[in-house]
XYZ file of C-alpha atoms in Angstrom:
712
model
C 26.424 -7.564 -29.899
C 23.073 -9.304 -29.226
C 20.194 -6.894 -28.686
C 16.720 -8.224 -27.873
C 13.442 -6.839 -26.577
C 11.321 -8.592 -23.961
C 7.821 -7.742 -22.703
C 7.186 -7.778 -18.982
C 5.254 -6.243 -16.124
C 6.117 -3.496 -13.682
C 6.104 -5.243 -10.276
C 5.567 -2.231 -8.031
C 2.728 -1.329 -5.667
C 0.639 0.747 -8.052
C -2.831 0.266 -9.545
C -1.470 0.721 -13.079
C 0.510 -2.576 -13.310
C 2.199 -1.365 -16.481
C 3.342 -3.586 -19.300
C 6.831 -2.628 -20.413
C 9.314 -3.439 -23.143
C 12.789 -4.257 -21.813
C 15.802 -4.023 -24.125
C 18.648 -6.416 -23.306
C 22.124 -6.146 -24.771
C 24.655 -8.907 -24.155
C 22.650 -10.094 -21.171
C 22.310 -6.643 -19.553
C 19.112 -4.591 -19.352
C 19.887 -1.321 -21.138
C 16.541 0.340 -21.905
C 12.951 0.328 -20.706
C 9.761 1.850 -22.092
C 6.028 1.361 -21.766
C 4.217 -0.989 -24.124
C 2.480 1.235 -26.676
C -0.095 -1.435 -27.516
C -1.278 -2.042 -23.965
C -4.748 -0.517 -23.468
C -3.873 1.009 -20.092
C -0.090 1.606 -20.222
C -0.251 3.112 -23.739
C 3.513 3.517 -24.092
C 4.221 5.579 -20.972
C 5.936 4.765 -17.690
C 5.777 6.948 -14.599
C 8.605 9.120 -13.331
C 9.567 6.471 -10.805
C 9.804 3.539 -13.191
C 11.406 5.417 -16.072
C 14.597 5.017 -14.029
C 13.887 1.465 -12.819
C 17.075 0.185 -14.440
C 19.046 2.356 -12.001
C 17.821 -0.111 -9.386
C 18.327 -3.220 -11.518
C 21.885 -2.341 -12.556
C 22.902 -0.494 -9.404
C 26.296 -1.196 -7.877
C 24.546 -1.535 -4.510
C 22.663 -4.721 -5.501
C 23.050 -7.541 -3.004
C 24.885 -10.395 -4.700
C 25.770 -12.751 -1.862
C 24.257 -13.793 1.479
C 25.400 -12.016 4.646
C 25.432 -13.153 8.273
C 25.632 -10.917 11.312
C 28.866 -10.835 13.321
C 28.318 -7.681 15.374
C 25.562 -5.652 17.061
C 22.241 -4.911 15.387
C 21.473 -1.506 13.977
C 24.956 -0.352 12.998
C 24.873 -1.215 9.309
C 26.785 -3.489 6.998
C 29.954 -3.208 9.082
C 28.389 -5.772 11.457
C 28.069 -8.451 8.740
C 30.263 -10.675 6.611
C 29.570 -12.480 3.350
C 28.584 -16.140 3.605
C 27.878 -19.038 1.298
C 24.294 -19.975 0.551
C 24.787 -23.242 2.445
C 25.921 -21.461 5.606
C 23.232 -18.786 5.386
C 20.378 -21.254 4.827
C 21.677 -23.459 7.658
C 21.547 -20.447 9.978
C 18.003 -19.645 8.900
C 16.912 -23.236 9.489
C 18.617 -23.278 12.905
C 16.781 -20.108 13.946
C 13.399 -21.425 12.820
C 13.959 -24.777 14.540
C 14.937 -23.026 17.777
C 11.712 -21.014 17.739
C 9.567 -24.085 17.061
C 11.245 -26.116 19.821
C 10.989 -23.298 22.339
C 7.576 -21.714 21.659
C 5.920 -23.689 18.860
C 5.570 -22.844 15.172
C 3.338 -19.822 15.825
C 6.419 -18.064 17.205
C 7.532 -17.729 13.550
C 6.129 -14.731 11.701
C 6.547 -14.183 7.948
C 6.318 -10.463 7.185
C 5.746 -9.467 3.563
C 3.773 -7.136 1.388
C 3.990 -5.325 -1.942
C 7.693 -4.942 -2.640
C 6.531 -6.930 -5.612
C 2.871 -7.243 -6.537
C 3.631 -10.457 -8.392
C 1.709 -13.474 -7.159
C 4.517 -15.973 -7.756
C 7.384 -14.164 -6.019
C 5.224 -12.455 -3.427
C 2.232 -14.503 -2.414
C 2.798 -18.217 -3.061
C 5.873 -20.205 -2.049
C 6.814 -18.161 1.034
C 3.307 -18.130 2.528
C 2.899 -21.801 1.488
C 6.011 -22.837 3.408
C 4.956 -20.990 6.551
C 1.376 -22.247 6.362
C 2.713 -25.806 6.139
C 4.916 -25.179 9.191
C 1.953 -23.853 11.198
C 3.613 -20.449 11.579
C 1.578 -17.356 12.409
C -0.391 -16.158 9.414
C 0.106 -12.559 8.398
C -2.932 -10.336 8.096
C -1.753 -8.027 5.292
C -3.511 -4.850 6.409
C -0.901 -2.144 5.998
C -2.177 -0.640 2.751
C -5.731 -1.746 1.974
C -7.061 -3.438 5.114
C -9.771 -0.881 5.865
C -10.773 -0.477 2.218
C -11.035 -4.236 1.648
C -13.210 -4.676 4.733
C -15.445 -1.748 3.807
C -15.835 -2.847 0.196
C -16.600 -6.395 1.281
C -19.285 -5.018 3.572
C -21.035 -2.761 1.064
C -20.340 -4.325 -2.374
C -19.346 -7.859 -1.389
C -15.787 -7.384 -2.674
C -13.197 -4.971 -4.051
C -15.143 -4.075 -7.187
C -16.482 -0.971 -8.886
C -16.906 0.766 -12.222
C -14.673 -0.207 -15.147
C -11.790 2.323 -15.000
C -11.267 2.870 -18.750
C -14.980 3.732 -18.994
C -14.417 6.855 -16.888
C -14.214 8.601 -20.290
C -18.048 8.391 -20.327
C -18.475 10.224 -17.014
C -19.895 13.737 -16.949
C -18.695 14.446 -13.410
C -15.508 12.922 -11.981
C -14.707 13.137 -8.291
C -11.159 12.183 -7.302
C -11.756 11.529 -3.616
C -8.484 11.253 -1.708
C -6.862 10.258 -4.996
C -3.872 11.911 -6.655
C -3.479 9.980 -9.908
C -0.702 12.211 -11.195
C 1.454 10.749 -8.411
C -0.030 7.314 -7.767
C -2.257 6.259 -10.708
C -0.719 8.134 -13.634
C -2.219 6.062 -16.431
C -5.765 6.878 -15.346
C -5.119 10.571 -16.015
C -5.368 10.378 -19.847
C -8.807 8.758 -19.472
C -9.821 11.549 -17.084
C -8.545 14.138 -19.543
C -10.488 12.481 -22.381
C -13.650 12.763 -20.297
C -12.920 16.459 -19.703
C -12.451 17.002 -23.441
C -15.951 15.593 -23.807
C -17.316 18.035 -21.227
C -16.806 16.338 -17.864
C -16.248 18.458 -14.747
C -13.406 17.359 -12.441
C -13.459 17.778 -8.669
C -10.717 16.665 -6.286
C -11.605 16.098 -2.647
C -8.385 16.153 -0.628
C -7.101 18.033 2.438
C -3.981 18.890 0.398
C -3.659 20.782 -2.862
C -2.016 17.913 -4.704
C -0.823 17.974 -8.303
C -4.160 16.489 -9.348
C -6.133 18.968 -7.235
C -4.230 21.873 -8.782
C -5.252 20.669 -12.266
C -8.898 20.056 -11.401
C -11.846 22.343 -12.064
C -12.545 22.467 -8.346
C -10.704 21.491 -5.164
C -12.623 20.694 -1.977
C -10.338 20.467 1.068
C -12.026 18.875 4.111
C -10.278 18.355 7.412
C -8.352 15.041 7.484
C -10.473 12.122 8.593
C -13.852 13.793 7.966
C -14.601 12.172 4.592
C -17.555 10.174 5.927
C -19.193 13.342 7.237
C -18.843 14.947 3.804
C -20.294 11.884 2.055
C -23.274 11.831 4.423
C -23.929 15.520 3.827
C -23.753 15.036 0.062
C -26.189 12.103 0.233
C -28.542 14.252 2.306
C -28.459 16.956 -0.367
C -29.201 14.354 -3.063
C -32.153 13.126 -1.019
C -33.464 16.654 -0.385
C -33.123 17.437 -4.096
C -35.340 14.468 -4.978
C -32.446 12.891 -6.903
C -32.225 9.545 -5.079
C -32.823 6.752 -7.591
C -35.557 5.045 -5.580
C -36.335 2.449 -8.257
C -32.729 1.278 -8.579
C -32.209 1.381 -4.811
C -35.267 -0.806 -4.221
C -34.162 -3.345 -6.817
C -30.448 -3.585 -6.099
C -29.662 -2.558 -2.517
C -30.551 -3.547 1.022
C -31.120 -0.984 3.775
C -31.983 2.186 1.873
C -34.935 3.138 4.126
C -32.656 2.870 7.173
C -29.939 4.962 5.540
C -32.482 7.545 4.374
C -33.586 7.910 7.986
C -29.956 8.264 9.091
C -29.463 11.075 6.579
C -32.046 13.055 8.499
C -29.267 13.624 11.037
C -26.884 15.006 8.405
C -27.976 18.325 6.951
C -25.410 20.030 4.769
C -24.701 22.507 7.548
C -23.605 19.782 9.973
C -21.436 18.081 7.368
C -19.753 21.361 6.462
C -19.021 22.131 10.109
C -17.471 18.700 10.718
C -15.337 19.027 7.574
C -14.241 22.607 8.180
C -15.769 23.679 4.863
C -18.060 26.553 3.859
C -21.667 25.396 3.609
C -21.915 26.641 0.034
C -18.977 24.407 -1.029
C -20.709 21.270 0.231
C -24.064 22.324 -1.183
C -22.562 23.136 -4.591
C -20.854 19.747 -4.841
C -24.036 18.046 -3.654
C -26.003 19.781 -6.394
C -23.514 18.688 -9.049
C -23.761 15.077 -7.891
C -27.555 15.257 -7.705
C -27.929 16.536 -11.262
C -25.090 14.884 -13.212
C -25.284 11.391 -14.659
C -23.035 9.560 -14.838
C -20.835 10.575 -11.932
C -17.640 8.592 -11.343
C -16.042 8.652 -7.901
C -12.438 7.410 -7.937
C -11.473 6.771 -4.336
C -7.829 6.812 -3.242
C -6.292 4.675 -0.541
C -4.708 7.494 1.464
C -8.004 8.625 2.950
C -8.387 5.322 4.814
C -5.387 5.965 7.089
C -7.365 7.293 10.046
C -9.482 5.664 12.719
C -12.825 6.045 10.936
C -11.524 4.732 7.621
C -13.920 1.824 7.187
C -16.987 3.972 7.665
C -15.507 6.622 5.385
C -15.087 4.155 2.511
C -18.569 2.746 3.106
C -20.147 6.208 3.110
C -18.354 7.357 -0.059
C -19.233 4.101 -1.831
C -22.867 4.456 -0.746
C -23.184 7.776 -2.577
C -23.330 6.356 -6.147
C -25.774 3.706 -4.933
C -28.119 6.471 -3.803
C -27.828 8.290 -7.134
C -28.083 5.095 -9.203
C -24.860 5.907 -11.020
C -24.008 2.236 -11.399
C -26.725 2.114 -14.070
C -24.390 3.925 -16.470
C -21.027 3.110 -18.093
C -18.483 5.348 -16.404
C -20.684 5.801 -13.353
C -20.359 4.549 -9.780
C -17.410 4.290 -7.417
C -14.076 2.536 -7.708
C -11.479 1.952 -5.007
C -9.820 -1.220 -6.328
C -10.425 -3.690 -9.136
C -8.871 -6.588 -7.198
C -12.201 -8.327 -6.629
C -12.760 -8.678 -10.368
C -9.636 -10.860 -10.697
C -10.604 -14.394 -9.703
C -7.191 -15.707 -8.666
C -7.329 -18.767 -6.355
C -4.564 -17.399 -4.121
C -5.701 -19.151 -0.927
C -5.884 -22.505 -2.696
C -2.375 -22.007 -4.060
C -0.946 -21.024 -0.664
C -2.740 -23.891 1.098
C -3.310 -26.591 -1.541
C -5.931 -29.184 -0.626
C -3.341 -31.968 -0.779
C -0.917 -30.233 1.589
C -1.251 -30.077 5.390
C -1.550 -26.535 6.820
C -2.216 -26.517 10.589
C -4.535 -23.890 12.030
C -2.600 -20.904 13.311
C -3.185 -17.495 14.778
C -3.378 -14.409 12.581
C -1.031 -11.502 13.272
C -1.832 -8.000 12.063
C 1.204 -6.674 10.164
C 0.283 -3.078 11.007
C 0.854 -3.884 14.685
C 4.392 -5.212 14.199
C 5.905 -2.790 16.729
C 3.452 -3.989 19.382
C 3.802 -7.639 18.353
C 7.577 -7.552 18.832
C 7.400 -5.747 22.171
C 5.026 -7.906 24.172
C 1.635 -8.066 22.435
C 2.122 -11.577 21.012
C 1.693 -14.704 23.147
C 3.547 -16.902 22.387
C 6.176 -14.306 21.512
C 7.481 -13.962 17.978
C 11.062 -15.232 18.108
C 11.664 -15.691 14.362
C 10.796 -12.988 11.837
C 11.220 -13.614 8.096
C 10.903 -10.424 6.037
C 10.515 -10.398 2.259
C 9.092 -7.840 -0.180
C 8.966 -5.367 2.705
C 11.085 -2.863 4.621
C 9.184 -2.437 7.898
C 11.745 -0.184 9.597
C 10.903 2.410 6.923
C 7.195 1.674 6.480
C 5.624 0.381 9.712
C 4.183 2.687 12.388
C 5.753 3.541 15.767
C 9.317 3.284 14.517
C 11.048 3.608 17.885
C 9.064 0.791 19.466
C 9.626 -1.340 16.371
C 13.392 -0.859 16.623
C 13.283 -1.864 20.265
C 11.573 -5.082 19.209
C 14.047 -5.763 16.412
C 16.949 -5.348 18.847
C 15.687 -8.185 21.053
C 18.464 -10.703 21.537
C 16.021 -13.626 21.473
C 14.722 -12.655 18.023
C 16.056 -14.287 14.851
C 15.413 -11.986 11.884
C 15.898 -13.067 8.277
C 15.592 -10.573 5.418
C 15.330 -11.325 1.694
C 16.380 -8.168 -0.161
C 17.680 -6.655 -3.383
C 19.784 -3.922 -1.696
C 20.775 -3.078 1.869
C 17.773 -1.426 3.557
C 16.933 -0.138 7.015
C 15.565 -3.542 7.971
C 18.756 -5.335 6.895
C 20.555 -3.449 9.682
C 18.610 -5.532 12.227
C 18.799 -8.930 10.520
C 20.732 -12.012 11.576
C 20.833 -13.263 7.978
C 20.397 -11.248 4.763
C 19.658 -13.173 1.555
C 20.068 -11.608 -1.921
C 16.908 -11.627 -4.043
C 16.330 -11.129 -7.744
C 14.514 -8.241 -9.418
C 11.757 -8.317 -12.016
C 13.815 -8.806 -15.216
C 15.489 -11.833 -13.595
C 12.552 -14.031 -12.571
C 9.122 -15.302 -13.587
C 6.027 -13.704 -12.131
C 2.310 -13.301 -12.716
C 0.482 -10.011 -12.132
C -3.126 -9.045 -11.828
C -3.985 -5.419 -10.993
C -5.903 -3.379 -8.468
C -6.440 -0.593 -11.015
C -7.426 -2.314 -14.269
C -8.672 -5.625 -15.684
C -5.581 -7.173 -17.311
C -3.394 -10.077 -16.184
C 0.274 -10.040 -17.224
C 3.005 -12.663 -17.352
C 6.597 -11.588 -16.690
C 9.290 -13.950 -17.967
C 12.979 -13.684 -17.004
C 15.043 -11.754 -19.537
C 18.425 -11.274 -17.825
C 20.677 -13.142 -15.434
C 20.652 -12.178 -11.777
C 23.811 -10.508 -10.465
C 26.157 -12.668 -8.434
C 24.347 -15.289 -6.376
C 20.942 -13.579 -6.100
C 17.988 -15.986 -6.245
C 14.218 -15.620 -6.694
C 12.191 -15.566 -3.485
C 10.598 -18.841 -4.508
C 13.941 -20.633 -4.799
C 15.100 -19.236 -1.469
C 12.023 -20.669 0.216
C 12.519 -24.020 -1.512
C 16.018 -24.130 -0.043
C 14.786 -23.191 3.433
C 12.159 -25.935 3.235
C 14.798 -28.483 2.256
C 17.097 -27.385 5.082
C 14.223 -27.883 7.519
C 13.767 -31.431 6.231
C 10.326 -30.691 4.759
C 9.769 -33.008 1.819
C 6.212 -32.304 0.649
C 6.323 -32.117 -3.174
C 4.339 -28.848 -3.153
C 7.409 -27.202 -1.594
C 9.336 -28.068 -4.748
C 6.848 -26.635 -7.258
C 8.570 -24.597 -9.952
C 7.682 -20.981 -10.664
C 5.930 -22.060 -13.847
C 3.904 -24.613 -11.896
C 2.885 -21.895 -9.410
C 1.818 -19.592 -12.253
C -0.246 -22.383 -13.808
C -1.955 -23.027 -10.467
C -2.815 -19.328 -10.186
C -4.348 -19.388 -13.680
C -6.699 -22.293 -12.973
C -10.150 -21.209 -14.043
C -8.850 -18.064 -15.772
C -9.984 -17.350 -19.340
C -6.353 -17.457 -20.507
C -3.706 -20.169 -20.279
C -0.052 -19.969 -19.362
C 0.862 -20.779 -22.955
C -1.325 -17.971 -24.277
C 0.286 -15.483 -21.905
C 3.718 -16.637 -23.025
C 2.649 -15.572 -26.518
C 0.563 -12.487 -25.694
C 2.098 -11.296 -22.363
C -1.233 -9.906 -21.122
C -4.943 -10.549 -21.441
C -8.166 -9.057 -20.138
C -9.287 -11.706 -17.669
C -12.137 -10.306 -15.553
C -15.112 -10.652 -17.877
C -15.886 -6.925 -17.569
C -15.780 -5.176 -20.944
C -14.724 -1.589 -21.568
C -17.718 0.708 -21.992
C -20.034 -1.424 -19.871
C -21.733 -0.871 -16.534
C -21.053 -4.181 -14.727
C -23.585 -3.515 -11.939
C -26.314 -1.768 -13.896
C -28.683 -4.589 -12.965
C -27.155 -5.430 -9.604
C -25.134 -8.584 -9.492
C -22.742 -7.375 -6.821
C -20.632 -10.196 -5.324
C -22.871 -10.488 -2.259
C -25.004 -13.491 -1.396
C -28.106 -11.977 -3.031
C -26.410 -9.707 -5.587
C -27.542 -6.554 -3.764
C -25.296 -3.866 -2.356
C -25.584 -3.571 1.431
C -26.354 -0.103 2.729
C -27.195 -1.846 5.998
C -24.847 -4.678 6.991
C -25.946 -6.448 10.187
C -22.757 -8.523 10.291
C -20.876 -5.399 11.394
C -22.798 -5.278 14.655
C -20.762 -8.226 15.955
C -17.629 -6.151 15.355
C -18.994 -3.203 17.281
C -19.405 -1.178 14.085
C -22.547 0.676 13.046
C -24.304 -1.437 10.375
C -25.219 1.770 8.512
C -22.667 4.092 6.920
C -21.832 6.691 9.521
C -19.124 9.016 10.741
C -16.389 7.821 13.080
C -14.185 10.825 13.933
C -10.400 10.507 13.845
C -8.808 9.831 17.228
C -5.962 12.336 17.439
C -7.117 14.874 14.871
C -10.422 15.316 16.733
C -8.929 15.359 20.262
C -9.062 18.939 21.644
C -6.893 18.135 24.667
C -4.167 16.604 22.496
C -4.476 19.555 20.130
C -3.370 21.906 22.885
C -0.061 20.047 23.184
C 0.354 19.058 19.542
C -1.607 21.569 17.459
C -0.696 20.271 13.991
C -2.322 17.305 12.256
C 0.338 15.520 10.197
C -0.312 13.443 7.080
C 2.282 11.623 4.950
C 1.153 11.185 1.327
C 3.022 9.488 -1.497
C 5.324 11.570 -3.656
C 5.783 11.392 -7.413
C 9.291 9.887 -7.416
C 9.298 7.415 -4.508
C 7.409 4.109 -4.514
C 6.869 3.294 -0.855
C 10.502 2.684 0.201
C 11.682 0.981 -3.008
C 13.632 3.855 -4.586
C 14.561 5.848 -1.478
C 18.280 5.017 -1.717
C 18.704 5.748 -5.424
C 20.389 9.076 -6.297
C 18.129 10.127 -9.190
C 14.925 9.467 -7.264
C 16.120 11.144 -4.078
C 17.371 14.193 -6.009
C 13.965 14.621 -7.632
C 12.168 14.156 -4.330
C 14.571 16.256 -2.288
C 15.478 15.794 1.383
C 12.776 15.291 4.034
C 10.592 18.378 4.377
C 7.578 19.219 6.475
C 5.148 21.504 4.668
C 3.466 24.198 6.770
C 0.850 26.800 5.936
C 2.309 30.329 6.091
C 0.182 31.126 9.155
C 1.569 28.115 11.051
C 5.135 28.910 10.014
C 4.806 32.557 11.064
C 3.323 31.605 14.434
C 6.474 29.588 15.140
C 8.913 32.077 13.676
C 9.883 29.700 10.904
C 10.989 30.486 7.374
C 11.303 28.293 4.320
C 14.309 25.952 4.672
C 14.623 26.189 8.444
C 15.459 22.980 10.298
C 12.777 21.689 12.640
C 12.122 18.812 14.972
C 8.685 17.275 14.384
C 7.620 15.492 17.553
C 4.956 14.006 19.787
C 4.968 11.559 22.698
C 6.036 8.641 20.472
C 9.145 10.166 18.962
C 10.547 12.771 16.602
C 12.178 13.300 13.240
C 14.137 16.192 11.765
C 13.224 17.907 8.493
C 13.455 21.206 6.671
C 10.410 23.477 6.591
C 8.626 24.111 3.293
C 6.250 27.064 3.644
C 3.393 26.969 1.139
C -0.372 27.047 0.905
C -0.751 23.464 -0.302
C -2.066 22.836 3.216
C -4.645 24.599 5.329
C -3.786 26.115 8.735
C -3.364 23.423 11.369
C -2.411 20.761 8.816
C 1.154 19.716 7.974
C 2.415 17.113 5.553
C 5.605 15.297 4.684
C 6.197 12.647 2.044
C 6.446 9.050 3.200
C 9.014 6.400 2.193
C 12.359 7.870 3.262
C 14.832 5.420 4.792
C 15.794 5.954 8.412
C 19.443 5.002 7.839
C 19.720 7.817 5.253
C 17.718 10.427 7.193
C 18.713 13.020 9.787
C 18.890 11.509 13.304
C 18.082 8.132 11.655
C 14.345 8.713 12.007
C 11.478 9.207 9.571
C 7.841 10.235 9.829
C 6.994 6.835 11.318
C 8.810 7.841 14.484
C 5.647 9.817 15.307
C 2.876 7.572 13.905
C 0.882 5.286 16.204
C 0.045 1.597 16.352
C -3.728 1.996 16.251
C -6.340 0.085 14.247
C -8.963 1.504 11.947
C -12.628 0.890 12.777
C -12.755 -1.862 10.135
C -10.038 -4.107 8.742
C -7.303 -3.533 11.328
C -5.457 -1.100 9.063
C -2.922 1.475 10.320
C -3.798 5.106 11.059
C -0.757 6.914 9.664
C -2.709 10.136 8.976
C -4.439 10.239 12.377
C -1.448 11.877 14.032
C -0.840 15.109 15.942
C 2.568 16.765 16.253
C 4.323 20.009 17.080
C 7.338 21.459 15.298
C 10.177 23.421 16.847
C 13.351 24.931 15.395
C 16.657 23.067 15.721
C 20.200 23.836 14.512
C 20.611 23.538 10.756
C 23.446 21.038 11.106
C 20.940 18.445 12.355
C 19.609 18.193 8.802
C 22.774 16.391 7.729
C 22.194 12.615 7.786
C 24.625 10.671 9.921
C 26.468 7.661 8.502
C 25.691 4.337 10.173
C 27.662 3.946 13.379
C 30.512 1.448 13.494
C 29.750 0.476 17.083
C 26.627 0.453 19.177
C 25.985 -0.785 22.690
C 24.111 -4.065 22.640
C 20.664 -3.805 24.279
C 19.993 -5.424 27.588
C 18.853 -9.000 27.123
C 15.228 -9.772 28.017
C 14.527 -12.302 30.711
C 13.797 -15.023 28.137
C 17.061 -14.575 26.247
C 17.996 -17.497 24.021
C 20.499 -17.210 21.182
C 18.385 -17.791 18.071
C 21.354 -18.317 15.767
C 25.083 -18.396 16.377
C 26.771 -15.016 15.983
C 29.285 -16.536 13.545
C-alpha cells in the first residue's frame, strides 16, 4: 500500500490561500491538513476545507461530458452522457454559430473564483476568448468597488503587511469577520491582544468576530463612509492629524480637511444610527493610539456607495499617519503587492487579440435579457455558478432559458447552472492539476502540483480550452501552451523560479518583509508615490474626487421602506465557501437550512416565532426560509447566509431572487446588501425543498430564435 504526502495550495476564494499537506494512498486522497511550517497557515485549515476531500472523493463528481436532450431547468434528467469528441464538437458548433450570426462579441466567457489559481482560472480560457475577439469579462462581482477605490486612493490593492498586525495597539475589523472568512489572521490578532491591543469590530451584525471583540460598533448598513468621515473629523478636532506626514506623502489633505468641516461627530452618528458617544469614543481611541490597524472586509462594499466608503475608511490611517508604523495603516487586499503579469499572459504580445467590448459580470441578468447589443448568444461558464451567485435570479433564469442561447458549463459536480447548459464538461479539482496561487491576504506565492488522478474523464480547464481551440481550427501555438509553460510565464520577473517552487512549494514574493511599514516614507504605487486624498480623475466618472458619503439606494429610501421595511444583507457563513460546498452533506448540516434572522422586535411585530416559515419578498422576487429570532441584528435589519443552491432550496429560489442588478458608485460592483424586503408567514410545508422537475414547459422562443446547437 503506497502512502505519500504532497504539498499543495487551497484553491478557494479566501484571503488565506493556505498551504496544505495531502496524503495519498494507492492513488486516492485520504487525508488533508494544514502545513505547519507555513508562516500564515501554521498547520490549521478552516472548517470548510477540513472536509475538502468530501468534495474531491464525492460520488457526485462529474466524470463524463453531458449534452442536453430535453428542456432547460429540469435537472440531469434532461441530459445524456457523451464522448469528449461529441461534446467539444457541439461547443465549437455553438461558438461558430454565434460568430457567424452576430460576431465574436456575442460570445461571453463567464468565470470567477471557483479556483483562485492563475493557471486553471485566469490564463488559457481568457486567452482563447481574447484571441477570438469575444466579449471581455469585467470581473466585478466580489472586489470591483474595492479595487477601484484602492486604485484611486493608494494606486493599487495594497496596505499594511498582515502578519505585522501583531504590532498594532488598536485593531479595527471594519466589515470583516475573520473567524468566518479570514481565519488565519485571527491568531495574529490574538497575539496583538496578548500584547495589549484593543479590538473593535465595526459591523451592522454581531458576527462571531464581533462577539469576541472588546467593542462592537453596529452602524446602519451602507453608512460606513459617514462613520469614517466623522472619525476623521474627531481626529482633526483632537489635533491628532499627522500634518507632517500628510504634507510629505499625500495629495489633497487641505481639501479633505475642509470637507471634514461638514462632518461633525453628531452628523456622522445620526447617519449611522449610532449614539454620539460611541462614535466619539472610537474617534478618541483612533486619535490617541499608534499604531492603529484597520482591516477592511469586502462585505461592506456591497451597497451603492461602496467606492466612497472604501476610500473614506482608507483615508483615515493617512490622516493619522499610521502608515509610519509597522502594523499600522489599512488593508483591504494584498493583491497589488503580487506583481503577476496576468494581462501579458492572457494576451501575449506575439498573439493577436482583437479589441472587444467589456461586459460587467455583475450585470449578467440584464446582459442576457436585452442589455447587450449585439446580444450574447454563447455563454461559457467556468469556475462559477451564476444561478446561485449572481443578482436578480429570476431575470437571470429567464435569460438562461432563451432558446437562441448556447450555454457551456465546465464543472466538478452538477450545479444550479448546469441545469441550464447545452453542454456540461467535467473538470478536475485541485489535487488533480497544476496551478499557481498568489494571495489577496498575505505575501506568499504557492505552486500546486497534481498528486492524484482525476476521476473518469475529467480534464483540467486548460486542457478543455485547448481542445475547444483545436475544434475551432485555431492553430496559434500559444493555444497549445502546457500548464507548466503557463506557470512559467506567470512567474516572469518574480523573485522565485518554477524550479524553486517545485522544491519549496511556496515563497514570499512581494518584497515586503514581516515587521516593516512598507509605506512609512510614501512610495505608494501612484505616479508620484503619494496617496490621493483628492483624485481629479474621478470627476470624469461623475464621482466626488474627495472621499465622501454616497447613501445606499434602497436602504435609505423612505418610500420603499414603507412597503419593504427590512434591510436585508447576506454575509458569508463559516461552513460554505460561496457556492462551492452547498451540496455537500457535512457542510450543509453544519450550516443548516436557509434561515432569515430577525431582531425580536421585528419578529414580534409580524407575529413570528423562531422556526416559523416565511416568504421573504420584494418586487424582484421571493425566497422561502425559516425564521431565526435573535439579537445579532438591530431592529429593521435582517440577514441570511449567502451561497445556497437554488435547486436544493425551497421553491428553488435563494436570496438572489430579491437582490438587484445595480452598480456601485465605483467599479461596477454588485449591491447585494442594498436591498429592502418584507417577510410574511407561509405554511411550514413550503420549507421542504422540491426535487428537480422531470418535465417543464419550454419557454416561448424570442423573435431571433436560432438553434445554437443541435438538441441531440
